[in-house]
Tab-separated table of C-alpha atoms in Angstrom:
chain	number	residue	atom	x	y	z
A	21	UNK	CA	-19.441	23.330	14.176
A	22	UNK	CA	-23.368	22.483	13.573
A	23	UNK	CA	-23.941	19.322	12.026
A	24	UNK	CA	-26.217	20.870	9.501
A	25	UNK	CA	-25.821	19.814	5.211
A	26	UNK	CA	-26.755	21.607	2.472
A	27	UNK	CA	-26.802	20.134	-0.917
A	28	UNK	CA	-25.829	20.905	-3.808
A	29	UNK	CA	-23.187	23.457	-2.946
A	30	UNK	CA	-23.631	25.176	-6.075
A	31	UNK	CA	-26.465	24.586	-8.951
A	32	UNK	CA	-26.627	26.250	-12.559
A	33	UNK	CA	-29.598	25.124	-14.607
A	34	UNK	CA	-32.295	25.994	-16.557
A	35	UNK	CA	-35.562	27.769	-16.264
A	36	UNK	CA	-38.433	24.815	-16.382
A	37	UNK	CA	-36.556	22.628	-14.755
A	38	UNK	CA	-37.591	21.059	-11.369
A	39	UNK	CA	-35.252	21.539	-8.582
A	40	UNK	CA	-35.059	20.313	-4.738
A	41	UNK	CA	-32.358	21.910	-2.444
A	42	UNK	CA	-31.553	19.560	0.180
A	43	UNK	CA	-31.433	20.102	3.881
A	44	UNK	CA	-30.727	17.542	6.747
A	45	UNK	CA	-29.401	17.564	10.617
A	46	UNK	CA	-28.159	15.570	12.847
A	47	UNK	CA	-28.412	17.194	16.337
A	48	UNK	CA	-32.117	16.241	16.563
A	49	UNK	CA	-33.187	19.986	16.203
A	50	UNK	CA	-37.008	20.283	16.102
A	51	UNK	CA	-37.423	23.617	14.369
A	52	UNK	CA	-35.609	24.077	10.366
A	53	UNK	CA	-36.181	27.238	8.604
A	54	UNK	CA	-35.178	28.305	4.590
A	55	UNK	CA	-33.792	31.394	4.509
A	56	UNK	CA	-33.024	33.624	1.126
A	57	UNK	CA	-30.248	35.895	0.665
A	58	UNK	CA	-28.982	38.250	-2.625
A	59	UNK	CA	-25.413	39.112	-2.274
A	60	UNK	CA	-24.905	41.656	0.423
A	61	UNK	CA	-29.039	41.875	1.288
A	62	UNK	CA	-30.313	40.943	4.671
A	63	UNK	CA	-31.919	37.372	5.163
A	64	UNK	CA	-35.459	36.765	4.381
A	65	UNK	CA	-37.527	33.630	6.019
A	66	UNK	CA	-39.371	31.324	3.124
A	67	UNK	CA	-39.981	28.509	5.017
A	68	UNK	CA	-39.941	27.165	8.620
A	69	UNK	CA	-41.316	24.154	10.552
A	70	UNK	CA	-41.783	23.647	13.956
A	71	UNK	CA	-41.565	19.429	13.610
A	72	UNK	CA	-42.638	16.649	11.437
A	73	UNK	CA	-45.542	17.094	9.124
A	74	UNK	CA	-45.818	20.861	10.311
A	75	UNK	CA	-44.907	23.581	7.296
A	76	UNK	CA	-45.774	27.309	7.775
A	77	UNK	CA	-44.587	30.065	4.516
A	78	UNK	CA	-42.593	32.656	6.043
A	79	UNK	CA	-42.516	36.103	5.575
A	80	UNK	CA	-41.138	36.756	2.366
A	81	UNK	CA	-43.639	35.593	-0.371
A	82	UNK	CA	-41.851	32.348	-2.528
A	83	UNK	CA	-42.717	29.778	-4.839
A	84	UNK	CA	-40.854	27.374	-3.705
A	85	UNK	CA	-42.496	24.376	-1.421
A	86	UNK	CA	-40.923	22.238	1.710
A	87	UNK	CA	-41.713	19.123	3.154
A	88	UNK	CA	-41.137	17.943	6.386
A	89	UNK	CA	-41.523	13.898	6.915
A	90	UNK	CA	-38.631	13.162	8.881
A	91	UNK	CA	-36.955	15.063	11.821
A	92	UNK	CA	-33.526	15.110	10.094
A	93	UNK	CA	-34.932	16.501	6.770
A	94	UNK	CA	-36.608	19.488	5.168
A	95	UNK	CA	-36.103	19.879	1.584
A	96	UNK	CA	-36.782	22.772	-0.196
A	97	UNK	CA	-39.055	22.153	-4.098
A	98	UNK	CA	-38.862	24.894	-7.051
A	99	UNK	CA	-41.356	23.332	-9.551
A	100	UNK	CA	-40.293	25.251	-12.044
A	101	UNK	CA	-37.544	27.753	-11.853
A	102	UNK	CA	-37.330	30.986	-13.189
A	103	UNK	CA	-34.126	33.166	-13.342
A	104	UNK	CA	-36.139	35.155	-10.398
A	105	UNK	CA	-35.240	32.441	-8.430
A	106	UNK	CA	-31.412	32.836	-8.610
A	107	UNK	CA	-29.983	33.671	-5.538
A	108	UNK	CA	-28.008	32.329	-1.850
A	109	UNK	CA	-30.393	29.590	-0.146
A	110	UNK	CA	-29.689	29.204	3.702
A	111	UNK	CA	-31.115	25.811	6.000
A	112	UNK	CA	-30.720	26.598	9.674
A	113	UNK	CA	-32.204	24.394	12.737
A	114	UNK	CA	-32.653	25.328	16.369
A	115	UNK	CA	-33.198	23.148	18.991
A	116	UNK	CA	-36.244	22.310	21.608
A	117	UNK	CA	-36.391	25.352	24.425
A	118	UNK	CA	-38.530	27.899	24.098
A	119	UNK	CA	-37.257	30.987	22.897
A	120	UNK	CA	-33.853	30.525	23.866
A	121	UNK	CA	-32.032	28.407	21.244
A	122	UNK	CA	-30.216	30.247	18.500
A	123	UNK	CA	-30.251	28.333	14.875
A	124	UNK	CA	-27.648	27.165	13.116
A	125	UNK	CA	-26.699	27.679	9.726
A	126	UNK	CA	-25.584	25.136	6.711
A	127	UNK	CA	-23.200	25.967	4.020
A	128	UNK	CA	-26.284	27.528	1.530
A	129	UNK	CA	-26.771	26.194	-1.879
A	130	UNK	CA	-26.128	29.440	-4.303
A	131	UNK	CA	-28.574	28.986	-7.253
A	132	UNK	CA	-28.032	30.220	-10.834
A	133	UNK	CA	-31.207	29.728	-12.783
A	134	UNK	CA	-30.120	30.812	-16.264
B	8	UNK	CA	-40.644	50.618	11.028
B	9	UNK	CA	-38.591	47.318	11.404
B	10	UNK	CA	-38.947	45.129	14.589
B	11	UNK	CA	-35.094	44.867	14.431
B	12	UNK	CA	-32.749	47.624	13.207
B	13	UNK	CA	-29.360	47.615	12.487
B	14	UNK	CA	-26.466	50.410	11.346
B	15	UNK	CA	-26.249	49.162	8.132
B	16	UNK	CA	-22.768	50.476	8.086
B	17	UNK	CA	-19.711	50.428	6.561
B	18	UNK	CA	-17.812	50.744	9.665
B	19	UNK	CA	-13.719	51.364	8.169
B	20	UNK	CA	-11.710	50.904	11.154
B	21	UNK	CA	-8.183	50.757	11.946
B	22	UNK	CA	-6.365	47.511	13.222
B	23	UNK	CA	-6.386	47.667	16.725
B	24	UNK	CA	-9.179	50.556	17.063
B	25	UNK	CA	-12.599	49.443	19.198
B	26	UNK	CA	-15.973	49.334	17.762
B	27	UNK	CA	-19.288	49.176	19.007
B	28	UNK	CA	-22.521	48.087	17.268
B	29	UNK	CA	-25.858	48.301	17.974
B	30	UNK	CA	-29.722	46.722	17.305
B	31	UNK	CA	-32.991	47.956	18.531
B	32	UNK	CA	-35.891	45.862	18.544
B	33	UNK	CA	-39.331	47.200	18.571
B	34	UNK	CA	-41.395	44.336	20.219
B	35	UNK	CA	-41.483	43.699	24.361
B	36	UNK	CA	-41.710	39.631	23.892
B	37	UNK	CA	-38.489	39.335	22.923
B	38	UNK	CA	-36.785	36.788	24.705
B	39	UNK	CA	-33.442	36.516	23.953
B	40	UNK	CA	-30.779	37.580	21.423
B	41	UNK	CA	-28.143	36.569	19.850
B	42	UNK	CA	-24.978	38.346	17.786
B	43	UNK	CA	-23.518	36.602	14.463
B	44	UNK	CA	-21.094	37.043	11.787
B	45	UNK	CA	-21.776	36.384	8.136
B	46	UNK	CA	-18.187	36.542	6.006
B	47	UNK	CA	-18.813	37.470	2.034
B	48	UNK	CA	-20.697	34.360	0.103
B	49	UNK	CA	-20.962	32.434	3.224
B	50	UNK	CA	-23.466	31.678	6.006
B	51	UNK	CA	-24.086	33.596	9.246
B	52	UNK	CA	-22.215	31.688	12.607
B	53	UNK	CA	-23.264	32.078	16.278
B	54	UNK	CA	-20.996	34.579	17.350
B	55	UNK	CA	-22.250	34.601	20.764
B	56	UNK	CA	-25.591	34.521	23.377
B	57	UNK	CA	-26.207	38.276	24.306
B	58	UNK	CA	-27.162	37.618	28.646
B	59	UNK	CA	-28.645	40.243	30.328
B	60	UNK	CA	-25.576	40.798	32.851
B	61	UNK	CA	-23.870	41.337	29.760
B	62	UNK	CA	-21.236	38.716	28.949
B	63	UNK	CA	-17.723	38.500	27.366
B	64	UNK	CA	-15.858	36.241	24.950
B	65	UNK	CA	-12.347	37.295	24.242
B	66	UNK	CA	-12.672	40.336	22.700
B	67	UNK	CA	-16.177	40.466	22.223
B	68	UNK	CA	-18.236	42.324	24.703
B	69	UNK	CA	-22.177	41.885	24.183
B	70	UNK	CA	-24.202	43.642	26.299
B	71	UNK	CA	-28.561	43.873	27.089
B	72	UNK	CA	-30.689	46.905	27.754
B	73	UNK	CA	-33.979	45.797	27.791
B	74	UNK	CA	-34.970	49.406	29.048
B	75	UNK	CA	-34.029	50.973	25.958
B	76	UNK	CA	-34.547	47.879	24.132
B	77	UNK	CA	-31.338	47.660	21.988
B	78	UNK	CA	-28.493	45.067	22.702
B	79	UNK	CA	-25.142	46.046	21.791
B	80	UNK	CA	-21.773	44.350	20.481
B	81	UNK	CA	-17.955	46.070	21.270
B	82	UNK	CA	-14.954	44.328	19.659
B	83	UNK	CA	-11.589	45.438	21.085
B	84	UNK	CA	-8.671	45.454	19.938
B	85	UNK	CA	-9.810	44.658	16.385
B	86	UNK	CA	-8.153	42.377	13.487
B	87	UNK	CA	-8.038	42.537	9.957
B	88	UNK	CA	-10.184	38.881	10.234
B	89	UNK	CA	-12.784	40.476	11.924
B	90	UNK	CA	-14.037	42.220	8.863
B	91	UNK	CA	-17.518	40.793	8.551
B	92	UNK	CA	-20.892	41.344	8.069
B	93	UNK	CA	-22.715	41.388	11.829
B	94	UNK	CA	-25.940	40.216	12.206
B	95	UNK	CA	-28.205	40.709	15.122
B	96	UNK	CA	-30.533	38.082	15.864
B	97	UNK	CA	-33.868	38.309	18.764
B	98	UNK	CA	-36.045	35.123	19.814
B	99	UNK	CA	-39.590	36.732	19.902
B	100	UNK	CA	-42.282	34.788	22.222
B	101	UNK	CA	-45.663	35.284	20.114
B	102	UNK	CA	-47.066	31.778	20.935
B	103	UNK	CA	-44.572	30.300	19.366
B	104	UNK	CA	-40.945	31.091	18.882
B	105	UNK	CA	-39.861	33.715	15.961
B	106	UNK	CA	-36.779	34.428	15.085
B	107	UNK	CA	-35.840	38.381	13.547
B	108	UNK	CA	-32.493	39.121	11.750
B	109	UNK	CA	-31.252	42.272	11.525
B	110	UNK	CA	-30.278	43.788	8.544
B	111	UNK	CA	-26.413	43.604	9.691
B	112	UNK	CA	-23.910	46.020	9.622
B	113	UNK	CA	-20.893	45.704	7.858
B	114	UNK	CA	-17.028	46.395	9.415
B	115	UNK	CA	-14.077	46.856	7.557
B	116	UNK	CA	-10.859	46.604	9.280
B	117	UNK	CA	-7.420	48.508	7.480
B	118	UNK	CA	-4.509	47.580	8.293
């Protein structure tokens, strides 16, 4: 199993209110990525970084935010959620290698904004 | 048109029947590619590397044609736990590293 922790498991709360997803590994990964997913959709990317202090938005537009000053950790910021937001949020990490690592999922927090 | 394309599925198959997937990817650079399994409400898991000999895990027989550029996954013998969701995943070399996910394609397995 990947050493990769996503918390809170689960998270109802309301729209306004600030919200960070956690996200943290311990294999030393370089690369993290935020993934969203609705119930039987395909993945979309949000987020990735390559390393520390390096954020690029990935390809499916969000108004969330990450931040990436330690290796271990890239949280993921909603500064104020909407019931848009509500849906499956996946951390993965991949290691140093070129092109040849695959990543490695966490658990996913599922969001309910209401 | 996607860079990766899946059989969105369902595939309803019978226990013990063999089924073969497949994913095409539209861009040369890709490097290397990867199969996974995402169960209902949870996250995707490395199912396995695809290697361009081809390679085998068990059951699982994953298999590289760059010519054609599709890579291909054949489960034998299959069990009612292998209903899942399967994911193709292909490293892209633009630079830097990209990762595309398929769609996936769903199997169903009846006793």
């Amino acid at each position: 199993e990947a050493d990769i922790y996503q918390t809170p498991r689960y998270l109802v709360i309301g729209t306004g209110k600030k919200i960070t997803l956690e996200c943290s590994q311990t294999m030393g990964h370089d690369k993290m990525y935020w993934y969203q997913q609705d119930p039987g959709m395909e993945l979309h990317l949000i987020h990735y970084s390559y390393g520390v202090n390096s954020t690029e938005k990935g390809d499916l537009s969000s108004e969330s935010t990450v931040s990436r000053i330690r290796t271990e950790h890239f949280p993921l910021t909603l500064e104020s959620a909407r019931p848009s937001h509500t849906s499956q949020y996946l951390c993965a990490s991949s290691a140093r290698g070129g092109g040849n690592q695959p990543q490695h999922f966490g658990d996913g927090t599922r969001l309910s904004i209401l | 048109r996607k860079e990766v394309e899946q059989d969105p599925g369902p595939f309803n198959v019978p226990e013990g029947a063999t089924v073969a997937f497949n994913c095409t990817y539209s861009n040369s650079a890709s490097q290397s590619f990867f199969w996974y399994r995402q169960d209902c409400r949870k996250e995707p898991k490395l199912l396995m590397s695809v290697y361009s000999s081809g390679n085998e895990d068990g059951r699982f027989t994953a298999q590289l044609n760059r010519a054609s550029q599709y890579i291909s996954l054949l489960i034998r013998d299959s069990k009612l736990s292998d209903s899942a969701t399967y994911l193709c995943a292909v490293n892209l070399n633009t630079g830097g590293f990209k990762t595309i996910f398929g769609a996936g394609t769903r199997l169903f397995v009846k006793a």
